[in-house]
mmCIF file of C-alpha atoms in Angstrom:
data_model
loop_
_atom_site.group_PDB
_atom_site.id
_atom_site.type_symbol
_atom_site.label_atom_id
_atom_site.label_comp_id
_atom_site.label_asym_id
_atom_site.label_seq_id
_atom_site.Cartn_x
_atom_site.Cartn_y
_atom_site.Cartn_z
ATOM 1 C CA UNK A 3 125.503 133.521 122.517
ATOM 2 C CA UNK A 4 121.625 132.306 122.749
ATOM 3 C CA UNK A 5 121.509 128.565 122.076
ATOM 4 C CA UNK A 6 118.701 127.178 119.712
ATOM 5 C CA UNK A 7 115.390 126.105 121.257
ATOM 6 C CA UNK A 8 115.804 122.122 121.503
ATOM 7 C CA UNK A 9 112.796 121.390 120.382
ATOM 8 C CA UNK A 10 113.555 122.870 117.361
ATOM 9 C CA UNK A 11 116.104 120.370 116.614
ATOM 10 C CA UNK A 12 114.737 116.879 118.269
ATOM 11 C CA UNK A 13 111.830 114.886 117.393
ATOM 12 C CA UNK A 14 109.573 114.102 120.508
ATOM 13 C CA UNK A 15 108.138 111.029 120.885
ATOM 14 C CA UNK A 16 104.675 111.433 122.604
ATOM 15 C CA UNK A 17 101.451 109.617 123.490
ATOM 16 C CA UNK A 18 98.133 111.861 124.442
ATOM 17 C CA UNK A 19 94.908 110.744 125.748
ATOM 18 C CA UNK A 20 92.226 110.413 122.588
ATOM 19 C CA UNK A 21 88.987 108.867 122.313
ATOM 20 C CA UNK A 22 89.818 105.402 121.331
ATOM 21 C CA UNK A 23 92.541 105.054 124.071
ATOM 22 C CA UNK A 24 95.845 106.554 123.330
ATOM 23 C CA UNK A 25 97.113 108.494 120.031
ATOM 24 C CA UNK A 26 101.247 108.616 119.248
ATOM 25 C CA UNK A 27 102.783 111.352 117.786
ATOM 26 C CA UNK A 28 106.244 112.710 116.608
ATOM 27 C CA UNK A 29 106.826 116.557 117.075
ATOM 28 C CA UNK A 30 109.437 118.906 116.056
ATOM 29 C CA UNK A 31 109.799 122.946 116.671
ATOM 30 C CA UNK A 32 108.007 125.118 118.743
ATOM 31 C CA UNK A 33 105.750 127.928 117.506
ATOM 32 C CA UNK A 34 102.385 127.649 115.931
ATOM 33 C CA UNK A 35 100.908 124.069 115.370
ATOM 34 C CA UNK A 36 100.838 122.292 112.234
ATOM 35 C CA UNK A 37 99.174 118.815 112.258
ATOM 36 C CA UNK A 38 100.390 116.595 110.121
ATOM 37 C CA UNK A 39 98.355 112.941 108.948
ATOM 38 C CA UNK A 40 99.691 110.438 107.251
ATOM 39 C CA UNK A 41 97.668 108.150 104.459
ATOM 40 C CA UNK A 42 97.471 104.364 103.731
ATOM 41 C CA UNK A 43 99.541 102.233 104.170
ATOM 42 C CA UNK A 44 102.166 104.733 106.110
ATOM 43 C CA UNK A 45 102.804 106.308 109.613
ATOM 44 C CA UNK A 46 103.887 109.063 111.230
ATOM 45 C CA UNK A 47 107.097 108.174 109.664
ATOM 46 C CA UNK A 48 105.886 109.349 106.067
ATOM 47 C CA UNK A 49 106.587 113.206 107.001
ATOM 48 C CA UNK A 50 110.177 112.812 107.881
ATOM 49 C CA UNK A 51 111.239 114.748 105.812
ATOM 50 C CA UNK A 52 108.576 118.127 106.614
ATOM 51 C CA UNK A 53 109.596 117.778 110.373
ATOM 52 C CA UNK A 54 112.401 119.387 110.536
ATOM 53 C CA UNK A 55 111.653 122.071 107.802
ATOM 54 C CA UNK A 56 108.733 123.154 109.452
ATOM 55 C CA UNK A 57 110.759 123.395 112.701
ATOM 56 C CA UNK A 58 112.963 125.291 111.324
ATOM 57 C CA UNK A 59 110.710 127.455 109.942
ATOM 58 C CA UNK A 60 109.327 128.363 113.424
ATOM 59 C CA UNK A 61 106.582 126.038 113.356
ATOM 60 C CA UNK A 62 105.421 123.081 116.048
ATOM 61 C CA UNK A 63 105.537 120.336 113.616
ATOM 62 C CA UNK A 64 103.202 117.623 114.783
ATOM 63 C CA UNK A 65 102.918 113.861 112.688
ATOM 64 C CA UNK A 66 100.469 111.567 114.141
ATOM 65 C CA UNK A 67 100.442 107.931 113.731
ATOM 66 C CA UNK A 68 96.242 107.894 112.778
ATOM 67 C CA UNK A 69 93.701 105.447 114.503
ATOM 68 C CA UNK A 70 94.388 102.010 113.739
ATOM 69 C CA UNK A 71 98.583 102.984 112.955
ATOM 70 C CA UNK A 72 101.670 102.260 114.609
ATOM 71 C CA UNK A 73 101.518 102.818 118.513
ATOM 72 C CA UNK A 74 98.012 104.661 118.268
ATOM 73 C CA UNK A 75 94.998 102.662 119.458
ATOM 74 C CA UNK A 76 93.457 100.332 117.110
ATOM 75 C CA UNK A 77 89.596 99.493 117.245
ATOM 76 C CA UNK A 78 87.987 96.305 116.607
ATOM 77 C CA UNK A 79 84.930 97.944 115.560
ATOM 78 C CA UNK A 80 84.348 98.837 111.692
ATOM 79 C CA UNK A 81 82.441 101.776 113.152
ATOM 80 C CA UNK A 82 85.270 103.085 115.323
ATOM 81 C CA UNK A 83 86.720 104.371 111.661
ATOM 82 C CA UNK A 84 83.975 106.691 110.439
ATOM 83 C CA UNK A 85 85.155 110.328 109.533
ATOM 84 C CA UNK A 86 83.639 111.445 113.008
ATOM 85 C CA UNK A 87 85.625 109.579 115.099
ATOM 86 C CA UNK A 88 88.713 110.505 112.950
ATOM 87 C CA UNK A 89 88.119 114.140 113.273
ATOM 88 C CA UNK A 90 87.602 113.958 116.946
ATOM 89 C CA UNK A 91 91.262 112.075 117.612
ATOM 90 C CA UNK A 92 92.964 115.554 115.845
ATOM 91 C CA UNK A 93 90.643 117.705 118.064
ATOM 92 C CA UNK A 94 92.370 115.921 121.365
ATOM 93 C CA UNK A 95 95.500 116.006 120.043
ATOM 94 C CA UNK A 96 95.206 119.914 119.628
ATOM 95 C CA UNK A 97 93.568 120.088 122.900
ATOM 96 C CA UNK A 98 96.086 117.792 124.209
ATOM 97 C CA UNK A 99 98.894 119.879 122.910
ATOM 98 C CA UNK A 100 97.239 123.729 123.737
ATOM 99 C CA UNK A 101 97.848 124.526 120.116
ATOM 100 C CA UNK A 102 94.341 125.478 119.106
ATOM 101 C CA UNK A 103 93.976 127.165 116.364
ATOM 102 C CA UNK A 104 96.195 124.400 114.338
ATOM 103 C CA UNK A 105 96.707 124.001 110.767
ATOM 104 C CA UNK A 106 96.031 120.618 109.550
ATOM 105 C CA UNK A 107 97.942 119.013 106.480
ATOM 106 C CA UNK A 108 97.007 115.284 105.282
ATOM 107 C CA UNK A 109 98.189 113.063 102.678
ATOM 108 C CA UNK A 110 96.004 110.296 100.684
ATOM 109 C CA UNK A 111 93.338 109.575 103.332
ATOM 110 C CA UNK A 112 95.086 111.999 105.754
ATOM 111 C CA UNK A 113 94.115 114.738 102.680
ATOM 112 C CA UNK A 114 90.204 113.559 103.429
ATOM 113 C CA UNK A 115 90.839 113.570 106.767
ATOM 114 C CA UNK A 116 92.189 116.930 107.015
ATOM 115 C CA UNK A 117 89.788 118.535 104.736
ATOM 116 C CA UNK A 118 86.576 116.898 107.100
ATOM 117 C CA UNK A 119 88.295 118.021 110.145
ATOM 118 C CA UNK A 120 88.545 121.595 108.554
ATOM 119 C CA UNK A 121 84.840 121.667 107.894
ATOM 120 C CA UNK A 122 83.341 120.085 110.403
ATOM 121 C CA UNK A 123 85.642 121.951 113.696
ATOM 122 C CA UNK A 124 86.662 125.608 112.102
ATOM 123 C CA UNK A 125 86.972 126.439 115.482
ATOM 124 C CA UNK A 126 90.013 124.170 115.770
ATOM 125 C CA UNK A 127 91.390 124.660 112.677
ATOM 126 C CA UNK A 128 92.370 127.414 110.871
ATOM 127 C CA UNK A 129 93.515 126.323 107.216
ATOM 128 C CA UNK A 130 93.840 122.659 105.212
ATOM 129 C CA UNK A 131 96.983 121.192 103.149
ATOM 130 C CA UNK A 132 95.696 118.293 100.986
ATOM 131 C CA UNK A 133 98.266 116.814 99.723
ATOM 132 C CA UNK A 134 97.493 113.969 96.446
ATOM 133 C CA UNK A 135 93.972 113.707 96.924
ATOM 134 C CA UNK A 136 91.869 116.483 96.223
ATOM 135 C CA UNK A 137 88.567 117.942 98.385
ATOM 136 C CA UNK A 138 85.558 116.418 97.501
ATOM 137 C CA UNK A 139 82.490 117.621 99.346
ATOM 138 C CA UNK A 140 80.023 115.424 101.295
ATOM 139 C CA UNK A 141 77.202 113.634 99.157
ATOM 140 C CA UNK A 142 76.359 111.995 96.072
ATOM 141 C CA UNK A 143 75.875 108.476 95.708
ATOM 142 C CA UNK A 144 76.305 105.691 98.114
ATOM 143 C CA UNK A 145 80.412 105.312 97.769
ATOM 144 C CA UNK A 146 80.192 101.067 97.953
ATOM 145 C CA UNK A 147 78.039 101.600 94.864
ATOM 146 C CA UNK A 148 79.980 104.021 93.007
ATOM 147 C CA UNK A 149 82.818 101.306 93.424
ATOM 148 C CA UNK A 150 81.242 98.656 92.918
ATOM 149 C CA UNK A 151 80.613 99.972 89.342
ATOM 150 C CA UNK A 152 84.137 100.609 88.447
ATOM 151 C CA UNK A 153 86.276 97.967 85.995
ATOM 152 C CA UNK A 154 83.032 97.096 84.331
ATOM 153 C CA UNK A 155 82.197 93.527 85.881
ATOM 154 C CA UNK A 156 85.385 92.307 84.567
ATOM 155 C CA UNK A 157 87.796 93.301 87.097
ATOM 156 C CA UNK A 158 87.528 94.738 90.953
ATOM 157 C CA UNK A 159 88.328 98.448 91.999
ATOM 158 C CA UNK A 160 90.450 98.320 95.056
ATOM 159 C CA UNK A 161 88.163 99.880 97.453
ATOM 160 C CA UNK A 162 85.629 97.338 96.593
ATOM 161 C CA UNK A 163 88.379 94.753 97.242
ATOM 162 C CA UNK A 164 89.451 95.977 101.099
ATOM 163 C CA UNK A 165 85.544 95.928 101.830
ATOM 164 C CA UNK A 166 85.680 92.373 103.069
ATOM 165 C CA UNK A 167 87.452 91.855 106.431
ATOM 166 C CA UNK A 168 89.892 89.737 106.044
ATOM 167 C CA UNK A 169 90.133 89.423 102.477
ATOM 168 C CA UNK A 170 92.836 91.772 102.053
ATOM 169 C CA UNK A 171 94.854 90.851 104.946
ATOM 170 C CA UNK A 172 95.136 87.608 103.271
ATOM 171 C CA UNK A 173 96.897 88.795 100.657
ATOM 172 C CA UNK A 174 99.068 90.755 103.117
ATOM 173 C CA UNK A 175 100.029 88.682 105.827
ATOM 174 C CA UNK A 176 101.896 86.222 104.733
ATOM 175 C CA UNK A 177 105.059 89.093 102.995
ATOM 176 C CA UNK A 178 104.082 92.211 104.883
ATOM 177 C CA UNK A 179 107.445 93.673 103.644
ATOM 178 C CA UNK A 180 106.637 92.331 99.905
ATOM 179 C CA UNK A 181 103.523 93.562 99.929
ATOM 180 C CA UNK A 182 104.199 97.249 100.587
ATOM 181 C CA UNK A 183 107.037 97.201 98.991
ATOM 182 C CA UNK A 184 104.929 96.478 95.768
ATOM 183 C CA UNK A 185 102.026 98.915 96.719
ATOM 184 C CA UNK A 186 104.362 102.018 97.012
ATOM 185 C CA UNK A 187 106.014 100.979 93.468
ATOM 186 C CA UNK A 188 102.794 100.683 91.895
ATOM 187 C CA UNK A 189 102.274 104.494 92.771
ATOM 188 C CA UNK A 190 105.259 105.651 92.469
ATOM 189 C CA UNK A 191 106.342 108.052 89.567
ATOM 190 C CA UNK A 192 109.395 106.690 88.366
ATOM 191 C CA UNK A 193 108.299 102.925 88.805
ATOM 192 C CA UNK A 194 104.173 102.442 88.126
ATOM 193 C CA UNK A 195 103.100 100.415 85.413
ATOM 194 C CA UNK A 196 103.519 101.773 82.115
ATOM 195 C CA UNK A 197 100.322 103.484 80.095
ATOM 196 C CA UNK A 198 98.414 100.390 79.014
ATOM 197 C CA UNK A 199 99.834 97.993 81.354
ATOM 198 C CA UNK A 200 97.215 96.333 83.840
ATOM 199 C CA UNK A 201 96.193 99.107 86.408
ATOM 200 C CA UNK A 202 97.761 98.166 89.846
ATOM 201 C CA UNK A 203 94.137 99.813 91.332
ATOM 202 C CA UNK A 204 92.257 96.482 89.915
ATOM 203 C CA UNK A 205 91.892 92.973 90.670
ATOM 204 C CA UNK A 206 91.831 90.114 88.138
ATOM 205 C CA UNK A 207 88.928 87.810 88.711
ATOM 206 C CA UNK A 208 90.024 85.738 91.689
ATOM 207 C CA UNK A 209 93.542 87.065 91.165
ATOM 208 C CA UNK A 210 94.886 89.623 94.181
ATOM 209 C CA UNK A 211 96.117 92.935 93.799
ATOM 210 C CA UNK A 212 100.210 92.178 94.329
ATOM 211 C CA UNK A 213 99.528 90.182 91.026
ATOM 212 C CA UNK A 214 100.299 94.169 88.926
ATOM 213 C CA UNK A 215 102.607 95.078 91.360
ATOM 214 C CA UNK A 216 105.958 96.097 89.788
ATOM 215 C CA UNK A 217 108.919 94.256 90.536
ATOM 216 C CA UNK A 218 110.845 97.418 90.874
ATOM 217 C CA UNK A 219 111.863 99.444 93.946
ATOM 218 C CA UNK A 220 110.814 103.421 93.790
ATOM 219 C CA UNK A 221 113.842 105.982 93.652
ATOM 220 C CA UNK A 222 112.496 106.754 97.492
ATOM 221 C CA UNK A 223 111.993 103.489 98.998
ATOM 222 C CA UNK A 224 115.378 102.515 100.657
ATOM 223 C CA UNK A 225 116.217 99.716 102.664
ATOM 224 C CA UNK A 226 116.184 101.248 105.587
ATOM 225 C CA UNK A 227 112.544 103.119 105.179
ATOM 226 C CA UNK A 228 110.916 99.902 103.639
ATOM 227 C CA UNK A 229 112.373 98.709 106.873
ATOM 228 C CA UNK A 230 110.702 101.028 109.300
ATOM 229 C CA UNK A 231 107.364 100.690 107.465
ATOM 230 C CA UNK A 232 107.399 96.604 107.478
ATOM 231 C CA UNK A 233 107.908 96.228 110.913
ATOM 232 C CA UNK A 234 105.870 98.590 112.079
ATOM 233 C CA UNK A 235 102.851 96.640 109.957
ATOM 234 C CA UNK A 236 104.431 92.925 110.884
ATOM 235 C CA UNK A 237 103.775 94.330 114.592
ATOM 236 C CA UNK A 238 100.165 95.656 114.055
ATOM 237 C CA UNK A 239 98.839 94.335 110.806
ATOM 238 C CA UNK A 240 96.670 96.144 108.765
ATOM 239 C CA UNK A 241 93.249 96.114 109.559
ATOM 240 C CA UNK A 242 92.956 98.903 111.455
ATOM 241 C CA UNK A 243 94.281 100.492 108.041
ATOM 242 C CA UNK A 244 91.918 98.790 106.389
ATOM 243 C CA UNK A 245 88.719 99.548 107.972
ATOM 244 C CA UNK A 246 89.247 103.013 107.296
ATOM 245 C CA UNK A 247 87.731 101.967 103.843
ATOM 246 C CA UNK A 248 85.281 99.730 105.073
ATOM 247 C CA UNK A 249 83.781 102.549 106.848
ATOM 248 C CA UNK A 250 82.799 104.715 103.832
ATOM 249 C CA UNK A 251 78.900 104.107 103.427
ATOM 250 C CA UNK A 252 78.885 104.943 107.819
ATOM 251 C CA UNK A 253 80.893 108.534 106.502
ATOM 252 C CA UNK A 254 78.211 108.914 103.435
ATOM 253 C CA UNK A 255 75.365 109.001 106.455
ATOM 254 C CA UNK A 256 76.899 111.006 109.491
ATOM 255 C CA UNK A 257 77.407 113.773 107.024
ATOM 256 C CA UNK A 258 74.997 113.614 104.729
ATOM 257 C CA UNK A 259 73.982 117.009 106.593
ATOM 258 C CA UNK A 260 77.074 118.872 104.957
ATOM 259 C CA UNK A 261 76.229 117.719 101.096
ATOM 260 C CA UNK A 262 78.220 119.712 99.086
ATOM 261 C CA UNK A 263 79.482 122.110 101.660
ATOM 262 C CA UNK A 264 82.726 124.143 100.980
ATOM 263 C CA UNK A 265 85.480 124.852 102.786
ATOM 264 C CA UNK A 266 86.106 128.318 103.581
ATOM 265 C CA UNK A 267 89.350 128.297 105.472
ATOM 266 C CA UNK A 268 92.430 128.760 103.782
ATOM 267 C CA UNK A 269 94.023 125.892 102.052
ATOM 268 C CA UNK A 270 96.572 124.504 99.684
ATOM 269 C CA UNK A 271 96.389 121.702 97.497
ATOM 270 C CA UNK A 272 99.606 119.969 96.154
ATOM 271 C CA UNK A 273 99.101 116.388 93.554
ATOM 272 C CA UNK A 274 101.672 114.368 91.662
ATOM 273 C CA UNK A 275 101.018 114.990 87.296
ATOM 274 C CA UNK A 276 101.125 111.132 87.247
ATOM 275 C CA UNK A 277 99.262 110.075 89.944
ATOM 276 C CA UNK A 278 95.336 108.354 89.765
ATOM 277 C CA UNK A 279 93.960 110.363 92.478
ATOM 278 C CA UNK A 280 94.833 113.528 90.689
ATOM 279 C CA UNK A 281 94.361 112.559 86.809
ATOM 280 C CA UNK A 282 90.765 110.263 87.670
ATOM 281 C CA UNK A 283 89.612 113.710 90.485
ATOM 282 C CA UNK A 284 90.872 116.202 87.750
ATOM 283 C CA UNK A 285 87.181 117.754 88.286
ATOM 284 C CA UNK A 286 87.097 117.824 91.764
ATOM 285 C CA UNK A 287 90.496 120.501 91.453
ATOM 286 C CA UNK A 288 88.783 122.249 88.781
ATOM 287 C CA UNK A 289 85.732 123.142 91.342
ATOM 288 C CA UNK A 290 87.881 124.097 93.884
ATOM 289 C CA UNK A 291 86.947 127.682 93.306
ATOM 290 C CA UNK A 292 83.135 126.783 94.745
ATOM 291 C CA UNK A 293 84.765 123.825 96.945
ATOM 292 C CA UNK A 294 87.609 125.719 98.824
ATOM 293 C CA UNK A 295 86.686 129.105 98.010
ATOM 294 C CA UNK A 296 89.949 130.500 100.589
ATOM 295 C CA UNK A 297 92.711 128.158 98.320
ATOM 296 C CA UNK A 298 95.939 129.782 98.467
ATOM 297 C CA UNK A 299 97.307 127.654 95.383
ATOM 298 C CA UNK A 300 97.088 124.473 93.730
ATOM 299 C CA UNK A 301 99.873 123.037 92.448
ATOM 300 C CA UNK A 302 100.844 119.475 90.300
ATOM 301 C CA UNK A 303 104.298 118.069 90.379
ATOM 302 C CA UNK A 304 105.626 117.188 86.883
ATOM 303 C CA UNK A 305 106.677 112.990 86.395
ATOM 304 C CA UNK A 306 104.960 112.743 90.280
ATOM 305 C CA UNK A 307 103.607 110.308 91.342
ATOM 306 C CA UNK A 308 101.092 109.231 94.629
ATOM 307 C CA UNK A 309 103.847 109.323 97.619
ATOM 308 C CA UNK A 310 104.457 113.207 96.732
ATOM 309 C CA UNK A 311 105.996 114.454 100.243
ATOM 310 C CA UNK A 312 108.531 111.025 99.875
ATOM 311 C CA UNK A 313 108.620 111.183 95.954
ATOM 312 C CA UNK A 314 109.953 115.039 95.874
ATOM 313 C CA UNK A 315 110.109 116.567 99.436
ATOM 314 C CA UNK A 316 111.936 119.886 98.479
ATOM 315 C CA UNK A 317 109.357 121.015 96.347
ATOM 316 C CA UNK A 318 106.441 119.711 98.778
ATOM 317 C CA UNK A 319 108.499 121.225 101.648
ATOM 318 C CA UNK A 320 109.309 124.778 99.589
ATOM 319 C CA UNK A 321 105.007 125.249 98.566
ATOM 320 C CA UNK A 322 104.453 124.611 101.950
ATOM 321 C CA UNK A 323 106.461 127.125 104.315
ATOM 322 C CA UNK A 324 105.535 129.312 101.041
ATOM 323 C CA UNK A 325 101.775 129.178 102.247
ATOM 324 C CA UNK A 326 102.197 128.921 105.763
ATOM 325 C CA UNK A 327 104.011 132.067 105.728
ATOM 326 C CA UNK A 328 101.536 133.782 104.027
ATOM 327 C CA UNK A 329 98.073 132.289 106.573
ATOM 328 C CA UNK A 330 96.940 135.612 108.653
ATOM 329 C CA UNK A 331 97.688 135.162 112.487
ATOM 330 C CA UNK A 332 95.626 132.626 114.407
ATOM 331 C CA UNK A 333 94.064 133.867 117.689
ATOM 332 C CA UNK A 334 97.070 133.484 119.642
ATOM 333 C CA UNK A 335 98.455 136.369 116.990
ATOM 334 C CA UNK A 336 101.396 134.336 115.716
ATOM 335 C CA UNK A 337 101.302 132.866 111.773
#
């Protein structure tokens, strides 16, 4: 009796060469590549649960633990985070792995990622998964300003709150384990903040942002996983996360080229009903017939919130061997 490819069935452990230094990654299954990136505050760790379903599906399941993550490299530089260098770390991992053309799927900032590695290196990849936060095109206002303009003077947007090295690791450092335990609960569908409570995405005037965190631990969010993700962050800290955000205005000028520039490959977009970055970018999915003019399907998860691949990973899991059974064969002539 033939016995079942191994790699199908273990997750690899790997580190390849990438422009900042080294890049770690967690693969599963052998067969075409699908790149998976994780979002903020996370890891590789967040796609657990698509690993071994896209394995088994006859895929090469690849999670990466981005720039400035877990045991990838981490930059001093604010600079070293900019949307270019991002998209160049997934091009060597492809390259490193001979799996060109991939299919790249992000969540949160891994969705922005994704969709700006999509348009700016076609050549490398063939369709886009955004998972939570929808495609927005290049251009428009400076993004510090836009977000500096939100809560109306009398409280801080978060984004404007991480711009500040330092600042937020404050906040942070002291209960890394608190902290993200209370981040993932604010976004969570069954334990954010009720409708007309104080919005966990705002400071108070000289308050912090754990100040609206729930006190309540998401349906998801074991032991064991807030385990994983706190140590992992108590051994790196976050401000290699961070500067990801502090890089936005260098992002708003390298591609101020591509202003409103659509993506043409095919994609997929899956968001939680309940979550901000779907219900406050409800226009950016409505122009996703001009803005990803190859989508597949778009679809929103009822009572979901942010953390959709952790929050309801069946569903997330079924829509996407669903569409990456139906992509046309890559060069290599396999799906």
């Amino acid at each position: 009796m033939p016995q079942p490819d191994p790699r199908s069935t273990q997750l690899t452990h790997r580190l390849v060469p990438g422009p900042a230094g080294r890049i770690h990654l967690v693969e599963q299954g052998a067969g075409p590549l699908v790149l998976l990136l994780h979002g903020f505050p996370e890891s590789w760790y967040s796609w657990r649960h698509q690993l071994p379903v896209l394995a088994a599906a006859g895929y090469r399941a690849v999670a990466v633990d981005v720039r400035g993550y877990g045991r990838s490299s981490k930059p001093a530089a604010v600079d070293a985070y900019r949307m270019l260098e991002l998209v160049a770390d997934n091009v060597a991992v492809v390259e490193a792995l001979g799996g060109r053309p991939a299919v790249v799927v992000g969540h949160d900032w891994g969705a922005t990622i994704a969709a700006h590695s999509a348009l700016l290196r076609p050549d490398v990849f063939r369709a886009v998964g955004l998972l939570s936060v929808p495609y927005t095109p290049p251009g428009g206002p400076r993004p510090t300003e836009i977000f500096a303009r939100l809560g109306g003077g009398e409280q801080e947007f978060y984004v404007s709150y991480f711009q500040e090295p330092g600042r937020a690791e404050r906040e942070i450092e002291p209960d890394v384990r608190g902290w993200l335990a209370g981040f993932y609960a604010a976004l969570s569908g069954d334990t954010m903040p009720a409708p007309g409570a104080p919005d966990p995405h705002f400071v108070s005037p000289g308050g912090t942002l754990r100040d609206r965190f729930p006190d309540r631990r998401p349906a998801w969010l074991g032991e064991h996983e807030l385990d994983i993700y706190s140590e992992e962050f108590e051994r790196t800290g976050l401000t290699g996360a961070l500067n990801r955000y502090r890089a936005l205005d260098l992002d708003w000028k390298d591609l101020a080229d591509r202003t409103g520039a659509p993506i043409p490959q095919p994609s997929l977009f899956l968001g939680g009903s309940l979550d901000a970055s779907t219900t406050w970018l409800a226009d950016a999915i409505d122009a996703f017939p001009t803005t990803l003019p190859g989508l597949h399907a778009s679809h929103l998860l009822d009572d979901c919130g942010h953390w959709i691949q952790q929050e309801r990973p069946e569903e997330v899991n079924g829509h996407l061997v669903e569409w990456l059974a139906s992509l046309p064969a890559g060069a290599d002539g396999q799906h």
